[in-house]
Short mmCIF file of N, CA and C in Angstrom, two decimals:
data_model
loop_
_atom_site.label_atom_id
_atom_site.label_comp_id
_atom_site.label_asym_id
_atom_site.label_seq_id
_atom_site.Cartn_x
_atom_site.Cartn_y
_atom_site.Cartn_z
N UNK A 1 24.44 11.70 11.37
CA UNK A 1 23.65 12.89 11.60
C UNK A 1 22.26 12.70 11.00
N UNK A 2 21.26 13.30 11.75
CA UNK A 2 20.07 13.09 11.26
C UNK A 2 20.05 14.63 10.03
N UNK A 3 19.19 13.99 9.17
CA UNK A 3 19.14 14.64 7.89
C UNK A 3 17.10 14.50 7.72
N UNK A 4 16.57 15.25 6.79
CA UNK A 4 15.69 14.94 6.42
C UNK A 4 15.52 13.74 6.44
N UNK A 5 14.29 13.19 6.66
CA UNK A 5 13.56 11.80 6.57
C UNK A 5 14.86 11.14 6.62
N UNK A 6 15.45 10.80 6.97
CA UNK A 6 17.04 9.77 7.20
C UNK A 6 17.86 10.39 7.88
N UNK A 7 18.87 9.15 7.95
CA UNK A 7 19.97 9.48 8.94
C UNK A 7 21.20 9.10 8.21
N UNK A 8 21.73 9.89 7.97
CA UNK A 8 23.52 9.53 7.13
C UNK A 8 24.81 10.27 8.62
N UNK A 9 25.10 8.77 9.15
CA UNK A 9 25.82 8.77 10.33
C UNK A 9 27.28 9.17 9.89
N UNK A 10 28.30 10.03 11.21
CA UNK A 10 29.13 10.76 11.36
C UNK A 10 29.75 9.57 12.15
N UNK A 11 31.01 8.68 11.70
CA UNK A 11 31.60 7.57 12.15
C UNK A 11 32.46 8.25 12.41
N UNK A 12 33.88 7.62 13.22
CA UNK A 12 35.08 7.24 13.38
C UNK A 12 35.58 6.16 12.55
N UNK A 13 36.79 6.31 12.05
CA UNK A 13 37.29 5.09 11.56
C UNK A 13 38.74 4.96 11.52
N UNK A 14 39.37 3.65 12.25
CA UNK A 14 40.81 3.57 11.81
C UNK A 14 41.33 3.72 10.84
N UNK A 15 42.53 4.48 10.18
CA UNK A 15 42.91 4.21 9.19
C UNK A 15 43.10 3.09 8.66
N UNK A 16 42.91 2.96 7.10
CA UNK A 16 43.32 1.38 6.87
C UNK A 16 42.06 0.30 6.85
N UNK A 17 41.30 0.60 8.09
CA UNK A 17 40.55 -0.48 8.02
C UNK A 17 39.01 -0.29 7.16
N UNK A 18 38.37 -1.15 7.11
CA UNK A 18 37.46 -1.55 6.62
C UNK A 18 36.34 -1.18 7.08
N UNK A 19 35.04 -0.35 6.47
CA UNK A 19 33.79 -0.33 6.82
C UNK A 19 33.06 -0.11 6.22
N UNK A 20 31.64 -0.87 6.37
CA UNK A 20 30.54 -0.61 5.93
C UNK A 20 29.75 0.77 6.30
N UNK A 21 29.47 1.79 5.46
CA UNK A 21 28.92 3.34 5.58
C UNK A 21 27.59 2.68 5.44
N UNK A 22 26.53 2.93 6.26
CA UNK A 22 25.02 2.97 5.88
C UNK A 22 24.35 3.70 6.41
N UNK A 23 23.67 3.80 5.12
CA UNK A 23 22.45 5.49 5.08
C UNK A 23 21.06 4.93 5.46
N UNK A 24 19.93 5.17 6.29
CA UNK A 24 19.03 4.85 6.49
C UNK A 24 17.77 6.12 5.97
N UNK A 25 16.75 5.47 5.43
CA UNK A 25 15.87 6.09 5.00
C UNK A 25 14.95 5.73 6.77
N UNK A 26 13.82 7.06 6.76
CA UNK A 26 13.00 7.02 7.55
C UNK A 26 11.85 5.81 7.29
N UNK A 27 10.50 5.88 7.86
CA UNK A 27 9.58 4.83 7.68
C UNK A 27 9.16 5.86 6.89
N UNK A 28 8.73 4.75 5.81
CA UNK A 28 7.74 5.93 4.66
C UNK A 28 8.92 6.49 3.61
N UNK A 29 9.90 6.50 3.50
CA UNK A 29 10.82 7.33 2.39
C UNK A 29 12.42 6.21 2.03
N UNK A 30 12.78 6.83 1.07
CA UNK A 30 13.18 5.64 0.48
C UNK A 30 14.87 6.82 0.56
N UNK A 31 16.22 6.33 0.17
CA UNK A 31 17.58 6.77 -0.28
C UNK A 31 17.22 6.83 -2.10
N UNK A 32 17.26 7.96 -2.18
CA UNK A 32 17.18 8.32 -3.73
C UNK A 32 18.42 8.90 -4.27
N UNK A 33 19.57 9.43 -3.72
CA UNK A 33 20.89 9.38 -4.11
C UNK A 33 21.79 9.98 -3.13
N UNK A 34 22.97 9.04 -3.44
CA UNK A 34 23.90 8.78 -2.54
C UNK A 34 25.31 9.95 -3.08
N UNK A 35 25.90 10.49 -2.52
CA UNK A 35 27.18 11.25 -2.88
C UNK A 35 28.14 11.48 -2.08
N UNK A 36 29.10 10.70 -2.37
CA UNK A 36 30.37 10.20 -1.98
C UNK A 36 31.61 11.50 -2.26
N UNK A 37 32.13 12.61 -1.77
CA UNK A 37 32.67 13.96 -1.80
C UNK A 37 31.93 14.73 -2.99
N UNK A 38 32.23 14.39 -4.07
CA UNK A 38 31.92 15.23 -4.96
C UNK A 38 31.22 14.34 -6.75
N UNK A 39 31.32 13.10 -6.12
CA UNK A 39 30.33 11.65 -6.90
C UNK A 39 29.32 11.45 -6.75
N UNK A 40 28.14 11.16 -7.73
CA UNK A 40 27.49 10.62 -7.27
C UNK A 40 27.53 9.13 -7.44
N UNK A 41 27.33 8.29 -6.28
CA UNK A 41 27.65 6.65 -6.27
C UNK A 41 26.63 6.10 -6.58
N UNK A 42 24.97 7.03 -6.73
CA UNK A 42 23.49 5.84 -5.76
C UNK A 42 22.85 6.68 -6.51
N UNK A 43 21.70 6.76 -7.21
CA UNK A 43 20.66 7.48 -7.94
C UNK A 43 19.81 6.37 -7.84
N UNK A 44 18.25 6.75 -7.03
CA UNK A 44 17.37 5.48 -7.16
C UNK A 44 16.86 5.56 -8.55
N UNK A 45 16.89 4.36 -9.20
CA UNK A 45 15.81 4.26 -10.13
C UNK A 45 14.27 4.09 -10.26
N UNK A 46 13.20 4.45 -10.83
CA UNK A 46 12.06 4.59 -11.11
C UNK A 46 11.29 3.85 -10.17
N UNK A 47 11.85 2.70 -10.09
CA UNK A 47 11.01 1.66 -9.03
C UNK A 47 11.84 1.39 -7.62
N UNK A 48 12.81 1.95 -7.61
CA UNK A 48 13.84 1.77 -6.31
C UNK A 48 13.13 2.25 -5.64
N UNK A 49 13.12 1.41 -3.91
CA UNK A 49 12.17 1.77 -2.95
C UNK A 49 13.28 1.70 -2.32
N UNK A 50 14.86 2.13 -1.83
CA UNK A 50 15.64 1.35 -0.79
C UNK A 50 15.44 1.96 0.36
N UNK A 51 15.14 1.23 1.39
CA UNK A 51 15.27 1.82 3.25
C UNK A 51 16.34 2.24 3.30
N UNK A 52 17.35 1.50 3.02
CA UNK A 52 18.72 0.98 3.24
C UNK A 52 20.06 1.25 2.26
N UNK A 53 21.01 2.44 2.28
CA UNK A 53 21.79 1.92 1.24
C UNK A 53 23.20 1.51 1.81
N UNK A 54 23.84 0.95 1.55
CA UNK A 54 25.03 0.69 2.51
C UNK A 54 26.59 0.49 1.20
N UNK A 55 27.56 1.47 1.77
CA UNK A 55 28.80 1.52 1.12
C UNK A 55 29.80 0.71 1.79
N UNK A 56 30.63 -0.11 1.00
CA UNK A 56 31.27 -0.79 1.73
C UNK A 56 32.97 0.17 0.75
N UNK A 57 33.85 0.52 2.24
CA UNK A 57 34.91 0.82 2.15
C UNK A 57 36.28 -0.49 2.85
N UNK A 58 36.97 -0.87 1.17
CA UNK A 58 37.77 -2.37 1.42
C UNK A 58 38.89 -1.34 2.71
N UNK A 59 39.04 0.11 2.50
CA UNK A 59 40.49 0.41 3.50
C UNK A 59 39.73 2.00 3.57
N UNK A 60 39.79 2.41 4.76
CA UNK A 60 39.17 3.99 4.56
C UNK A 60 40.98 4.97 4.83
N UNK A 61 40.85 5.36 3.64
CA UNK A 61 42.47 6.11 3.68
C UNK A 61 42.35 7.42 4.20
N UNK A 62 41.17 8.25 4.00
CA UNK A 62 40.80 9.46 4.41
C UNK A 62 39.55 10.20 5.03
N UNK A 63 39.10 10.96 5.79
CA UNK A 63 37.97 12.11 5.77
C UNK A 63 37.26 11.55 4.49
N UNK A 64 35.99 11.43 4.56
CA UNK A 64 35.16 11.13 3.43
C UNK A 64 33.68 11.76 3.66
N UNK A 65 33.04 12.78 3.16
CA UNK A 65 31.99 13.47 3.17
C UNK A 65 30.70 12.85 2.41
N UNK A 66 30.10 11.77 2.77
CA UNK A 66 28.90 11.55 2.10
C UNK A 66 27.78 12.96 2.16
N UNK A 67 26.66 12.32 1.52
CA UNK A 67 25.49 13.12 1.26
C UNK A 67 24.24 12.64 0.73
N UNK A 68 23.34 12.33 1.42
CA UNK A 68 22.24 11.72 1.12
C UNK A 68 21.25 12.45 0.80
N UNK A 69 20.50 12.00 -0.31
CA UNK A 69 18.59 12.34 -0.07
C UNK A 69 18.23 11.34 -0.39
N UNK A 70 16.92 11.93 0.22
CA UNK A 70 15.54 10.94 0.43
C UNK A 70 14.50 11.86 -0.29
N UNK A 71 13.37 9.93 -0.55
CA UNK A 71 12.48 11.02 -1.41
C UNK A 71 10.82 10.24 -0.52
N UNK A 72 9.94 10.28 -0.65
CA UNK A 72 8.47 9.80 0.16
C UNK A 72 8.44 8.44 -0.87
N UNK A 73 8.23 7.78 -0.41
CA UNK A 73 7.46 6.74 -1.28
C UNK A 73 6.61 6.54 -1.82
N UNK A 74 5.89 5.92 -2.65
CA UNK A 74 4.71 6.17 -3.66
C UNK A 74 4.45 5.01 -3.80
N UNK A 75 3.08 4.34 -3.74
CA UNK A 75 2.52 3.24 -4.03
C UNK A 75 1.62 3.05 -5.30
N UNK A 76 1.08 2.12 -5.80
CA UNK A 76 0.20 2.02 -6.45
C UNK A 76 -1.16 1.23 -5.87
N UNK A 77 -2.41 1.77 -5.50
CA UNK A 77 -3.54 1.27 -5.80
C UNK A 77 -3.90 0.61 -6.48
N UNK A 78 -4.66 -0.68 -6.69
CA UNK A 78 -5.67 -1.08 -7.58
C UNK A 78 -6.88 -1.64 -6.71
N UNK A 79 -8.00 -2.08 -7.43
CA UNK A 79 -9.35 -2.54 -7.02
C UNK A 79 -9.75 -3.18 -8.30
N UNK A 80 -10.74 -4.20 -8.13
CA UNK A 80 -12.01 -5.15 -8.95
C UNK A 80 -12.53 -5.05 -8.34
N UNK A 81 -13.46 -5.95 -8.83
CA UNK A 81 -14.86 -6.40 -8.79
C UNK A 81 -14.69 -8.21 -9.30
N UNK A 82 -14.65 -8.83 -8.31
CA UNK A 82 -14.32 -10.58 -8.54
C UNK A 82 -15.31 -11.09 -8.25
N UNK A 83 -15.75 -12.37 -8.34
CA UNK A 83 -14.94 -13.22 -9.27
C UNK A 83 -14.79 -12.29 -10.84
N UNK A 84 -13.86 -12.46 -11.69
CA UNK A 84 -14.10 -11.60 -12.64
C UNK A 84 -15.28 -11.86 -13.88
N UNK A 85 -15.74 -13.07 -13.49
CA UNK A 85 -17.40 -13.30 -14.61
C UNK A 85 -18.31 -12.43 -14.19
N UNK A 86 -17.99 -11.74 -12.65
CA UNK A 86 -19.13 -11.31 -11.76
C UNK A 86 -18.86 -9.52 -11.96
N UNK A 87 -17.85 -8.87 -12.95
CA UNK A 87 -17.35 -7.93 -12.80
C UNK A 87 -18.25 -6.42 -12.97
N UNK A 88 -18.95 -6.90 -13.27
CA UNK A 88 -20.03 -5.53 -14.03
C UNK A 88 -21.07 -5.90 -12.82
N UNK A 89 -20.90 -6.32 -11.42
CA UNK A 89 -22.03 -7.12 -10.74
C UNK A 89 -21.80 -5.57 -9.88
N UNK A 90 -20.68 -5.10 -9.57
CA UNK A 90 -20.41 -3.15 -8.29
C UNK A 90 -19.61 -2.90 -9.94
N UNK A 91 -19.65 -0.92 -8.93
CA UNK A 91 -18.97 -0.18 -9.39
C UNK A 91 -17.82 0.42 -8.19
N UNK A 92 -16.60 0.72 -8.31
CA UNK A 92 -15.51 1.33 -7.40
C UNK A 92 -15.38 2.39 -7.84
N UNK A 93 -15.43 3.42 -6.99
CA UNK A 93 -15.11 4.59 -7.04
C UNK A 93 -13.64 5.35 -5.99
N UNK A 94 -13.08 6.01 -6.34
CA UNK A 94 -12.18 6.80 -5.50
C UNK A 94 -10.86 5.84 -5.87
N UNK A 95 -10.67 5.26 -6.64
CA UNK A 95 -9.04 4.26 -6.49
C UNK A 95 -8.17 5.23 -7.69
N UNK A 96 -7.28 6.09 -6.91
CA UNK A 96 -6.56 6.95 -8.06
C UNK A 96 -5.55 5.72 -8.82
N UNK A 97 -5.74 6.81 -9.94
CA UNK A 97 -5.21 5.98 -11.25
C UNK A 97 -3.62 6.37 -11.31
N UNK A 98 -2.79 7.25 -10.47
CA UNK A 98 -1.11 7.49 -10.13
C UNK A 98 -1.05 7.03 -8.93
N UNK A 99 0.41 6.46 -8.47
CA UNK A 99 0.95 6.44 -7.39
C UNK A 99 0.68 7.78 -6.10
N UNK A 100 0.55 7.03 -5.02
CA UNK A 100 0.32 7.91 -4.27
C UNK A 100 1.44 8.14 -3.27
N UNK A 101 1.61 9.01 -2.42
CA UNK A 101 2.28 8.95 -1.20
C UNK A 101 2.39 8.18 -0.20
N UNK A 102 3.36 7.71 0.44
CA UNK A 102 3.07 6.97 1.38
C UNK A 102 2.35 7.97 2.91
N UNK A 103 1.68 6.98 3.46
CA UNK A 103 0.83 7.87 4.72
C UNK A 103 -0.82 8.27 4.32
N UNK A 104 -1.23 8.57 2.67
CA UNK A 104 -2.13 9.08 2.51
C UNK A 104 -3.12 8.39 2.41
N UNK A 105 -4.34 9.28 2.96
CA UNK A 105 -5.20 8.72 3.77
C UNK A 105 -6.70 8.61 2.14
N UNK A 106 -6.78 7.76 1.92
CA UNK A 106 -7.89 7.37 0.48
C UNK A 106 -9.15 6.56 1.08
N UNK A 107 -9.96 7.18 0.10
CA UNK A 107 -11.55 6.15 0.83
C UNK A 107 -12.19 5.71 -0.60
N UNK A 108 -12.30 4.73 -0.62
CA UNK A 108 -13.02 3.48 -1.73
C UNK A 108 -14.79 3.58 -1.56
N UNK A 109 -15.28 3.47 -2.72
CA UNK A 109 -16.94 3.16 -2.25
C UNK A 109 -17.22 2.42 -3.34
N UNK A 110 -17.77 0.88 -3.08
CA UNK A 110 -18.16 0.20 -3.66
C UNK A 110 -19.57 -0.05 -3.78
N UNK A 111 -20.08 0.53 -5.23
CA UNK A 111 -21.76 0.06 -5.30
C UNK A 111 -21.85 -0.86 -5.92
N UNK A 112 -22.99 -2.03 -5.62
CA UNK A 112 -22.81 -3.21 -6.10
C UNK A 112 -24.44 -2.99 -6.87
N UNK A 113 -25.01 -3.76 -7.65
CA UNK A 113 -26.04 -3.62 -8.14
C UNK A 113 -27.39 -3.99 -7.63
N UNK A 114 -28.42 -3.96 -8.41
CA UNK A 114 -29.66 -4.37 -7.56
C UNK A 114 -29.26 -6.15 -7.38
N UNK A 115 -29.73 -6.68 -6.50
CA UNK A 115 -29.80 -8.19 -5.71
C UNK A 115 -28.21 -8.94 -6.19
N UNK A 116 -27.10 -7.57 -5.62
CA UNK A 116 -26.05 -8.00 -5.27
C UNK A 116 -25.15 -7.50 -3.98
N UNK A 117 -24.15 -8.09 -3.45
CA UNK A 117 -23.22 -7.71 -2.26
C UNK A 117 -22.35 -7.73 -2.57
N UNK A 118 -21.72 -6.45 -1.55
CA UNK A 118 -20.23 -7.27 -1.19
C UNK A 118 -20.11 -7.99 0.03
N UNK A 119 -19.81 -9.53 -0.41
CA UNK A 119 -19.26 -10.39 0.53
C UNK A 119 -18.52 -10.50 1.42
N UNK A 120 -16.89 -10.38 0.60
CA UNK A 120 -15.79 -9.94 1.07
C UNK A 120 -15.29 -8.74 0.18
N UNK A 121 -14.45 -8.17 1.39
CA UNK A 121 -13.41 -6.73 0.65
C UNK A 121 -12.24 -7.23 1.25
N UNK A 122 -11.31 -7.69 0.18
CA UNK A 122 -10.02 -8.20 0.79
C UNK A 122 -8.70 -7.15 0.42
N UNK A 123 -8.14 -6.69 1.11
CA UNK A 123 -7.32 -5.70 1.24
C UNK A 123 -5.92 -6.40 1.28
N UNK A 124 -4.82 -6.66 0.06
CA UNK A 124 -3.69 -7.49 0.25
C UNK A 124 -3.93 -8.81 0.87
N UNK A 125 -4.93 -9.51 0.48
CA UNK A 125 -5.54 -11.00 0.81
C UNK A 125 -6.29 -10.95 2.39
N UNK A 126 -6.15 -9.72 2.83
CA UNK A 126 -6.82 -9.78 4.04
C UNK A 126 -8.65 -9.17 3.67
N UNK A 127 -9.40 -9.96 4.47
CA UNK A 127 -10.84 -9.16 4.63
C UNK A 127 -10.94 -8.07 5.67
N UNK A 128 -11.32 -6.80 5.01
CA UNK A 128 -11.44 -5.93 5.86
C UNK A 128 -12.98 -5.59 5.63
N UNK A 129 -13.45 -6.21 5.24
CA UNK A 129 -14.94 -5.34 5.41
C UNK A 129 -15.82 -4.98 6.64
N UNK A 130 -15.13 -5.54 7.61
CA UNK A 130 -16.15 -5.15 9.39
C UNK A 130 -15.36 -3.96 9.63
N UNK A 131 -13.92 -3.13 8.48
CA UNK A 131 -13.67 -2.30 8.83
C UNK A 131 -14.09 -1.53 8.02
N UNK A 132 -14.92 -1.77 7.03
CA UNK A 132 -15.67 -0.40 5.72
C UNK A 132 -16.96 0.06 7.04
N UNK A 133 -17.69 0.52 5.56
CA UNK A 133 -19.13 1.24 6.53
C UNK A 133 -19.81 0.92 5.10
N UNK A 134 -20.80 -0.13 5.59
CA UNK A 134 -22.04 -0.86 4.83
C UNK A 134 -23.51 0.14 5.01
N UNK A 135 -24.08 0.73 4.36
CA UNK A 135 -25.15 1.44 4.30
C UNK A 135 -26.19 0.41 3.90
N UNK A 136 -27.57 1.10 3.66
CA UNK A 136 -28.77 0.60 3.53
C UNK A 136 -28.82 0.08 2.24
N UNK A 137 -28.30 0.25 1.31
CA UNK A 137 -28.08 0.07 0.07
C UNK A 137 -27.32 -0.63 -0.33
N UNK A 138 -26.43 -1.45 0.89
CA UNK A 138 -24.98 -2.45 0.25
C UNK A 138 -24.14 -1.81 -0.22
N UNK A 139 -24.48 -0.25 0.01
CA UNK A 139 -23.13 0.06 -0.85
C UNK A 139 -21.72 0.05 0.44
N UNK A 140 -21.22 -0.07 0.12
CA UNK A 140 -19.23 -0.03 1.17
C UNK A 140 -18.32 1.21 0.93
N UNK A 141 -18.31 1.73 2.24
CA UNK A 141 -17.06 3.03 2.14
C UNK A 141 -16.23 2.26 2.54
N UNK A 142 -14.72 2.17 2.23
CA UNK A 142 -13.91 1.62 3.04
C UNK A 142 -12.38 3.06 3.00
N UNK A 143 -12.40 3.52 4.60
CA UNK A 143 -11.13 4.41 4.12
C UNK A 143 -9.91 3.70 4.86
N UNK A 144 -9.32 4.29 4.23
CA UNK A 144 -7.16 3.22 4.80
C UNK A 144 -6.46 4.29 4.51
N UNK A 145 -5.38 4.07 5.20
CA UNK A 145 -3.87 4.83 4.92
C UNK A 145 -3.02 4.07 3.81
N UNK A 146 -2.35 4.66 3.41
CA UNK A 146 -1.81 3.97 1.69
C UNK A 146 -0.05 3.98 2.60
N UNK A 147 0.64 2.24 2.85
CA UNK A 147 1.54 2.62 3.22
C UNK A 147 2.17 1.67 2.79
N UNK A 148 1.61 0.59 1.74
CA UNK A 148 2.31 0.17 1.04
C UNK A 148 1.47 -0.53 -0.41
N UNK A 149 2.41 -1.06 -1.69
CA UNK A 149 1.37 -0.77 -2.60
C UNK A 149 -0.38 -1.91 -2.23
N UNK A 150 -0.65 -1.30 -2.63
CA UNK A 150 -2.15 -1.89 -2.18
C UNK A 150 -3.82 -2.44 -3.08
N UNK A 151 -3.63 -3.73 -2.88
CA UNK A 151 -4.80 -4.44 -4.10
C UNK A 151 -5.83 -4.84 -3.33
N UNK A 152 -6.86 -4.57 -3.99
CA UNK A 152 -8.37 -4.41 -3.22
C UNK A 152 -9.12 -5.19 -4.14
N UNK A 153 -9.63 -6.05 -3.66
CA UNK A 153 -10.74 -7.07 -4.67
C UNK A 153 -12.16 -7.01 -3.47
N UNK A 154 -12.95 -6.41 -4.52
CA UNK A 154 -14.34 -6.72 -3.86
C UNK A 154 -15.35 -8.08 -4.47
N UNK A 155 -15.18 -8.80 -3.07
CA UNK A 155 -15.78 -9.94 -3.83
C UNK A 155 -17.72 -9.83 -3.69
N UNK A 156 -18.00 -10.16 -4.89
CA UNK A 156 -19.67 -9.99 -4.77
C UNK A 156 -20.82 -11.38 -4.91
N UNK A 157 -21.77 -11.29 -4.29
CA UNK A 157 -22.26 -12.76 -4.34
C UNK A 157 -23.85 -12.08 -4.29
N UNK A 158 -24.91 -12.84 -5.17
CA UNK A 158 -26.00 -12.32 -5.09
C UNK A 158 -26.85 -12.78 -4.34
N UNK A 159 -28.04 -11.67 -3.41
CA UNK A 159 -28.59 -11.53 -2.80
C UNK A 159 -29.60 -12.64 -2.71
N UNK A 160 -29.81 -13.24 -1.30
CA UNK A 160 -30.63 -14.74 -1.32
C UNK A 160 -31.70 -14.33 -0.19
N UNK A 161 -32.93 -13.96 -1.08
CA UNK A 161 -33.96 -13.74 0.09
C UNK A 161 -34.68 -15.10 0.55
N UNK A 162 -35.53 -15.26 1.58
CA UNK A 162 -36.02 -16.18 2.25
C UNK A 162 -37.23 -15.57 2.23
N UNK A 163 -38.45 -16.63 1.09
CA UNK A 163 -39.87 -16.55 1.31
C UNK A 163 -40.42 -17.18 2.05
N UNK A 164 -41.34 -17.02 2.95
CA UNK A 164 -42.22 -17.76 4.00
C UNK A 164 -43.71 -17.03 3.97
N UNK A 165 -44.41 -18.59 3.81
CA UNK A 165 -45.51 -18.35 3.96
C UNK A 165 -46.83 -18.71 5.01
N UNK A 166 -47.79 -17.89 5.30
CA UNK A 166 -48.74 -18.03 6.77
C UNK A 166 -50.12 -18.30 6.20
N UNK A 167 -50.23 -19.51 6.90
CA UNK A 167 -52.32 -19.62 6.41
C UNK A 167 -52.57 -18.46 7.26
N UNK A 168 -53.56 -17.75 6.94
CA UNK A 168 -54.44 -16.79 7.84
C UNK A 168 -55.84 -17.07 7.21
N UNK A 169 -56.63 -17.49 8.16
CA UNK A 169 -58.17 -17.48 8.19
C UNK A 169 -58.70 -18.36 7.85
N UNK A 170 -57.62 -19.79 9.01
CA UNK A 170 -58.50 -21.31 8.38
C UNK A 170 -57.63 -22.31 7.57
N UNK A 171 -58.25 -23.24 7.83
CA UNK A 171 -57.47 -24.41 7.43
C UNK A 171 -57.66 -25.27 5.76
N UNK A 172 -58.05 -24.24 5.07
CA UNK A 172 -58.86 -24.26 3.85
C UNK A 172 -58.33 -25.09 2.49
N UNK A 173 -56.22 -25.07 2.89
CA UNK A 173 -55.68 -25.09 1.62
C UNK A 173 -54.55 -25.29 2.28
N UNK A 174 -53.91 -26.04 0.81
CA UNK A 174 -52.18 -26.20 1.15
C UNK A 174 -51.20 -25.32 0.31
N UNK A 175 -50.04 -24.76 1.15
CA UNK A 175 -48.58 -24.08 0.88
C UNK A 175 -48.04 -24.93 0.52
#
């Protein structure tokens, strides 16, 4: 039967025989405790994320009434500023300091300093920065959905201008 965010299924079973009971959490929410008639069998712990919990019955002798909940999942954020010699080079703003929900929608803004960038913004080793929004200033919005835990390194590299210079008015002197 579907239940909140999961599904704790309504079997048939021969007497006698053998089966595996499994509880499914939805996408996004985890089995936070399991109850077997009037037991509890399953209590997630602090860091338990399970999709999945599965009871194995060696002989099913009777009618057996499970009972599931589910709870949302919660990630943790982090962000730098790398290489870390380069760390005081941006500032990050918006990276909450608790676990968040899974699904929720967070936006990062990285200011980097005078005659610095961000290079790369690597999101779980991936570069996403053609998916931030770069302003006039180098600074980076980057917003994402939080759907699993998630590490953000902004990598910074300093700014390399190109001087060039023009004779104007004659052939007088050397550049």
């Amino acid at each position: 039967a579907m239940t909140t965010n999961g599904t704790v299924p309504t079997v048939d079973v021969d007497c006698g025989e053998p089966y595996d009971y499994v509880i499914t959490a939805d996408e996004g929410y985890h089995v936070s405790q399991v109850i077997l008639g009037t037991h509890v069998i399953y209590t997630a712990g602090m860091n338990d994320q399970l999709s999945e919990y599965t009871y194995h019955f060696d002989q099913v002798l009777s009618d057996t009434p499970f009972k599931a909940m589910f709870a949302i999942n919660r990630y943790r954020v982090t962000a730098a500023v790398k290489p870390s010699n380069n760390a005081n080079k941006a500032t990050i703003t918006g990276v909450p300091t608790l676990p968040v929900n899974h699904g929720t929608t967070r936006t990062i803004t990285i200011t980097p300093v005078d005659c610095w960038h961000i290079a790369q913004l690597l999101v779980n080793g991936e570069d996403k920065l053609a998916d931030a929004t770069v302003d006039a200033n180098n600074v980076v919005t980057y917003t994402f959905d939080v759907v699993d835990t998630t590490n953000i390194e902004a990598m910074v590299e300093r700014l390399v201008y190109d001087l060039s210079w023009e004779v104007v008015g004659g052939e007088n002197g050397v550049i």
